[in-house]
XYZ file of C-alpha atoms in Angstrom:
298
model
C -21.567 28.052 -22.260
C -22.699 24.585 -22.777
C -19.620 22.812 -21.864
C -19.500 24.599 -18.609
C -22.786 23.667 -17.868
C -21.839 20.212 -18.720
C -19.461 20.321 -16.524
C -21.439 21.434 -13.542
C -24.021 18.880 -14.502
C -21.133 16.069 -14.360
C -19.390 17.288 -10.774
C -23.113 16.991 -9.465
C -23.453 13.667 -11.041
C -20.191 12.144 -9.986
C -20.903 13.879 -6.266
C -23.849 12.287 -5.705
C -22.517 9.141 -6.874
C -19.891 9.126 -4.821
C -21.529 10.105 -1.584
C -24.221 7.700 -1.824
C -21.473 5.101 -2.393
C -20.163 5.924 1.104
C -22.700 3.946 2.454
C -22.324 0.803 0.887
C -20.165 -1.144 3.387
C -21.898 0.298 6.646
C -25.520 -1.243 4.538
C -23.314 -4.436 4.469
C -22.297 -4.577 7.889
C -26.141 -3.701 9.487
C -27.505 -6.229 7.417
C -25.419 -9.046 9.379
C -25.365 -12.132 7.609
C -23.355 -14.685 5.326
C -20.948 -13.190 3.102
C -22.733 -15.501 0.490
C -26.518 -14.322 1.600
C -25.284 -10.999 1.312
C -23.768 -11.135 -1.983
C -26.849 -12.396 -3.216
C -29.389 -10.185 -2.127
C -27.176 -7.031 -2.664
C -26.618 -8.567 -6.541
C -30.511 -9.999 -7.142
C -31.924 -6.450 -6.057
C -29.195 -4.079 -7.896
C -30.270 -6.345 -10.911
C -33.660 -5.883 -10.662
C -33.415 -1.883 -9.967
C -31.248 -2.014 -13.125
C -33.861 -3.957 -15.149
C -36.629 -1.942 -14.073
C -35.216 1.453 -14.866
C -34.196 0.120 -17.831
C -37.203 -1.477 -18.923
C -39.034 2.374 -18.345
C -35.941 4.186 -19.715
C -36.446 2.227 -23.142
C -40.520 2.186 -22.964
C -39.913 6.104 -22.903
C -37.381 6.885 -25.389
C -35.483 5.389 -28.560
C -31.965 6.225 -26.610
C -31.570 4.215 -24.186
C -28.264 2.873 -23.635
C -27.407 -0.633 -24.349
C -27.003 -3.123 -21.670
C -23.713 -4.347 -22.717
C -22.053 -2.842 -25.867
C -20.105 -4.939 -27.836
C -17.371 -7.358 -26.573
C -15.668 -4.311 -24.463
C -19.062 -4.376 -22.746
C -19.028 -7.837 -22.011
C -15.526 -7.630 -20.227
C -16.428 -4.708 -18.570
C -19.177 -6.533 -17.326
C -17.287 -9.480 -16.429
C -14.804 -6.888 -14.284
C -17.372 -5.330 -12.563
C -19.288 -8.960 -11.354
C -15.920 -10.023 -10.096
C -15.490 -6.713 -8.135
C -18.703 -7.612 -6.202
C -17.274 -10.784 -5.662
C -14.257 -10.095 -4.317
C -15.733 -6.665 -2.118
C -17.828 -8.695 -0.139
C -15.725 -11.030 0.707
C -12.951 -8.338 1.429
C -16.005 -6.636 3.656
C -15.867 -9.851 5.971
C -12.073 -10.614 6.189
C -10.153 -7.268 6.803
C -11.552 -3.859 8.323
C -13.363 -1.283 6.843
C -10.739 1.080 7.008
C -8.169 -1.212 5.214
C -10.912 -2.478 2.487
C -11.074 1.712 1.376
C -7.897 3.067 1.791
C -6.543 -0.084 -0.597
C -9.577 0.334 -2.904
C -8.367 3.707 -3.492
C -4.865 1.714 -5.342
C -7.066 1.082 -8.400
C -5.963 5.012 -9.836
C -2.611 3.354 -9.883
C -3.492 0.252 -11.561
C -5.365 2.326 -13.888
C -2.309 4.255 -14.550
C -0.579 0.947 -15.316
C -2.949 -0.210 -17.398
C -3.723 2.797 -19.557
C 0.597 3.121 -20.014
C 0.997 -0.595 -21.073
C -3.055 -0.855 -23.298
C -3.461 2.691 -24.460
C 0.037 4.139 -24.461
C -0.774 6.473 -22.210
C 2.821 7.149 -20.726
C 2.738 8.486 -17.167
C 4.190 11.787 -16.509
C 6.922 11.715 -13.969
C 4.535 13.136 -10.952
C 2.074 11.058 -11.586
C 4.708 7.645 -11.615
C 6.647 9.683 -7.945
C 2.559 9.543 -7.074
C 2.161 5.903 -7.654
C 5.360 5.054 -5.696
C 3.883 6.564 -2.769
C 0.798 5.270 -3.093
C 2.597 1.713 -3.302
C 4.448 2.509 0.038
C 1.193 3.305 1.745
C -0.716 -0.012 0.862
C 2.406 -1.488 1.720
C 1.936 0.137 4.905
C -1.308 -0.801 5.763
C -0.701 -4.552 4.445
C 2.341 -4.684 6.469
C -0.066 -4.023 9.207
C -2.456 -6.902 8.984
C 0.484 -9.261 8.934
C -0.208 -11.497 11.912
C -3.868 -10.345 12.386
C -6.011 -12.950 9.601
C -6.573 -9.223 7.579
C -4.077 -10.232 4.939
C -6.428 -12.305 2.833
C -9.026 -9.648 3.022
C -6.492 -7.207 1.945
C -5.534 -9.519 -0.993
C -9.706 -9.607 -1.886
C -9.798 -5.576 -1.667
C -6.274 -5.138 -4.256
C -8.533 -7.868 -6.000
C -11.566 -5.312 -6.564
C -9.596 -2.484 -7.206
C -7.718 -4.211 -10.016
C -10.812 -4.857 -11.530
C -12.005 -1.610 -11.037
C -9.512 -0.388 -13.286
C -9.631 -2.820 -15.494
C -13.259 -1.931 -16.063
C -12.311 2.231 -16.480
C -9.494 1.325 -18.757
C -11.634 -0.343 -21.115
C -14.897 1.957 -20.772
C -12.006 4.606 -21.887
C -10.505 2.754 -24.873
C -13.974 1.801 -26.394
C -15.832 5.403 -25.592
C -19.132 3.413 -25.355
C -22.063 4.048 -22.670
C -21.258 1.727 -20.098
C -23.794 3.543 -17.116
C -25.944 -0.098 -17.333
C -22.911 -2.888 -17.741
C -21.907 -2.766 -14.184
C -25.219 -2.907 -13.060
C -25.830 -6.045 -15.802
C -22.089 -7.429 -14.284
C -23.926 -8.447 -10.898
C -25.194 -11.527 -12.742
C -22.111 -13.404 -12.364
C -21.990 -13.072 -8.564
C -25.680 -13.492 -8.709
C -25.370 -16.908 -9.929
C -22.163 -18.324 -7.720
C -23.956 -16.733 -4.600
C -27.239 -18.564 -5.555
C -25.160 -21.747 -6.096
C -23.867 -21.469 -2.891
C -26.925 -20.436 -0.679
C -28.590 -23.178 -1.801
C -26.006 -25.711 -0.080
C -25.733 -23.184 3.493
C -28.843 -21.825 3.359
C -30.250 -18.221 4.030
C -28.323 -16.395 6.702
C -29.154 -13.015 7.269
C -30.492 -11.344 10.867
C -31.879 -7.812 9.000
C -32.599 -8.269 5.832
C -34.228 -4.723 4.905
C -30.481 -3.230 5.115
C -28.998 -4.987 2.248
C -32.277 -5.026 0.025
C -32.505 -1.098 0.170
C -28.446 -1.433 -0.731
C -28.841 -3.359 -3.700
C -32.310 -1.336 -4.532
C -31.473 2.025 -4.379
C -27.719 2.720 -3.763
C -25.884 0.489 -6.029
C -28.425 1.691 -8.704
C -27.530 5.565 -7.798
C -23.802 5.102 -6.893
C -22.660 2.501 -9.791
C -24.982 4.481 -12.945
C -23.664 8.254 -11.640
C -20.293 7.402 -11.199
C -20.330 5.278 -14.572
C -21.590 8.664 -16.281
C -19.179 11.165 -15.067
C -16.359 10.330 -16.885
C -18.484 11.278 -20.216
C -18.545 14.911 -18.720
C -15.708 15.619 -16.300
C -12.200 14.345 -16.520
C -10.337 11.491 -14.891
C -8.889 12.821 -12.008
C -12.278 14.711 -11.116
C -13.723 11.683 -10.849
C -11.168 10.157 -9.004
C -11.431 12.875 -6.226
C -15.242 11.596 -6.019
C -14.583 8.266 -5.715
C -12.278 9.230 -2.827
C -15.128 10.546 -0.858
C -15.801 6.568 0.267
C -12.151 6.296 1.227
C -12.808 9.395 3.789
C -16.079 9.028 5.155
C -16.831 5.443 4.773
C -14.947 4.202 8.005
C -16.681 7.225 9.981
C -19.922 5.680 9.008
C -18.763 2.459 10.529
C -17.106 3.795 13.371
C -19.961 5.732 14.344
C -22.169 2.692 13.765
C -19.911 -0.242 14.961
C -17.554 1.799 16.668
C -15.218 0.178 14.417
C -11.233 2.118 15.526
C -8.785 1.542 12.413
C -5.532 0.568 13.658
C -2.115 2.772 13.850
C -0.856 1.683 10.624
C -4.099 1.794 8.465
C -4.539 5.033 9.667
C -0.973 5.797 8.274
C -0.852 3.927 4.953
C -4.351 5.678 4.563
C -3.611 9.402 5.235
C -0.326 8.698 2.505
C -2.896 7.331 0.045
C -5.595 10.047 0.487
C -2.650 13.219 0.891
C -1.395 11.957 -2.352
C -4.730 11.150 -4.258
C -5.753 14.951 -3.400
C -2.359 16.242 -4.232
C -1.905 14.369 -7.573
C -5.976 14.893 -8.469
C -5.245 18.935 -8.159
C -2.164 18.888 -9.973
C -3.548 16.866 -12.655
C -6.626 19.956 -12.571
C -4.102 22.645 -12.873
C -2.561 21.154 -16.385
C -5.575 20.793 -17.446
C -6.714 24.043 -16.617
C -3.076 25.618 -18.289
C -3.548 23.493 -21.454
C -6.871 24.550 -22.081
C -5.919 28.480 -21.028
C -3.089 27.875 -23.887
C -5.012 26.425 -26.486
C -7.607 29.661 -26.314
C -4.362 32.042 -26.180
C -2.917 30.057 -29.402
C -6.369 29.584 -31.138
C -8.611 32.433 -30.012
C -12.050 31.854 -31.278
């Protein structure tokens, strides 16, 4: 009974992660100001949430997870402060629609990785999965040709590299990472301070991006960086996906922001096959563990 409470307990965790996550750019885009202003307040606040929760976390009991574990932490951390890094600046050189729909190619580099590090060998849906998936950013990068988008595309297959990078090791060393990517803002937090001090504060509503880095990064980052300890991969996958979807409604609805022909294209091929390969991947699952009762009944 326990594991299937566990496993209620980690759908609700990874859900609200994910939908508070949906926010994030739209928080960006209100707060309007320099990509470097913005990088630092949405990094100084996340790391003072982080800090703070921590700091009561740890006052109130002996388990409180470590900051950074090991070495593996400190890459991880490393990974997750060059995500920010390269997020924002994807925010302010391609469109919101492009920036999700290509963040959503990290499951494939995470596929990658975990086949060449971990020896996880693909199975042959998943690797016909990633060669769609490869046609669709392909579609929406063959879009921004022309437009001054492709270096903001380049920034967003940037993040979601080290997005995976960041999973793939989390998965190899089994440790509690829920507080490393919040710790990871530090590296961001220091270039951005570096370079504010040359250009100066420039931000027009400054309230957006503090309640960001405040509340959602804190939520969104620590639930989704806990899920995996209770639900499976492709579960959380589907959650992350919920940014990809509903993330450019925010903005359109706000900024009335219309992704173009081709994003809207290369994205519906990335989410149709994200869903498809994320329920397939359920279904094994599902069959193994049916199977393994069958062959060893308790």
């Amino acid at each position: 009974m326990s594991s299937h409470n566990d496993h209620q307990k980690g759908l609700l965790i990874t859900a609200i992660g994910g939908l508070t996550l949906t926010v994030d750019i739209p928080l960006i885009r209100l707060a309007d100001g320099g990509a470097w202003t913005i990088l630092l307040l949405r990094t100084g606040t996340t790391f003072v949430a982080a800090m703070i929760i921590w700091s009561i976390w740890r006052a109130l009991s002996r388990n409180a997870p470590q900051l950074i574990p090991g070495w593996s932490g400190l890459v991880v951390a490393i990974c997750y402060g060059l995500t920010s890094i390269t997020f924002v600046t994807a925010v302010y050189h391609t469109s919101t629609a492009d920036l999700v729909f290509i963040l959503a190619f990290n499951t494939v580099f995470a596929a990658l990785l975990s086949w060449i590090f971990l020896k996880e060998r693909p199975r042959l849906v998943t690797l016909a999965a990633m060669l769609i998936m490869i046609l669709g950013v392909l579609v929406i990068v063959g879009g921004s040709v022309g437009t001054g988008h492709l270096f903001g595309d380049f920034m967003a297959l940037c993040s979601a590299f080290f997005i995976a990078v960041a999973i793939t090791i989390s998965r190899a060393s089994g440790k509690d990472m829920g507080f490393t990517a919040l710790v990871g803002v530090l590296l961001p937090l220091a270039l951005a301070a570096f370079m504010v001090t040359g250009e100066g504060i420039q931000v027009n509503a400054p309230w957006w991006i503090i309640f960001n880095g405040a509340v959602v990064m804190p939520i969104s980052f620590f639930c989704l960086a806990n899920g995996p300890k209770y639900i499976s991969g492709p579960e959380v996958a589907m959650f992350y996906l919920l940014e990809t979807v509903l993330a450019p409604v925010w903005v359109w609805m706000i900024f009335a922001e219309t992704p173009t022909r081709n994003s809207l294209i290369g994205g519906a091929i990335l989410i149709i096959t994200l869903v498809g390969h994320s329920l397939w991947q359920l279904h094994e699952g599902r069959k193994r563990r049916t199977d393994l009762a069958v062959h060893h009944p308790a």
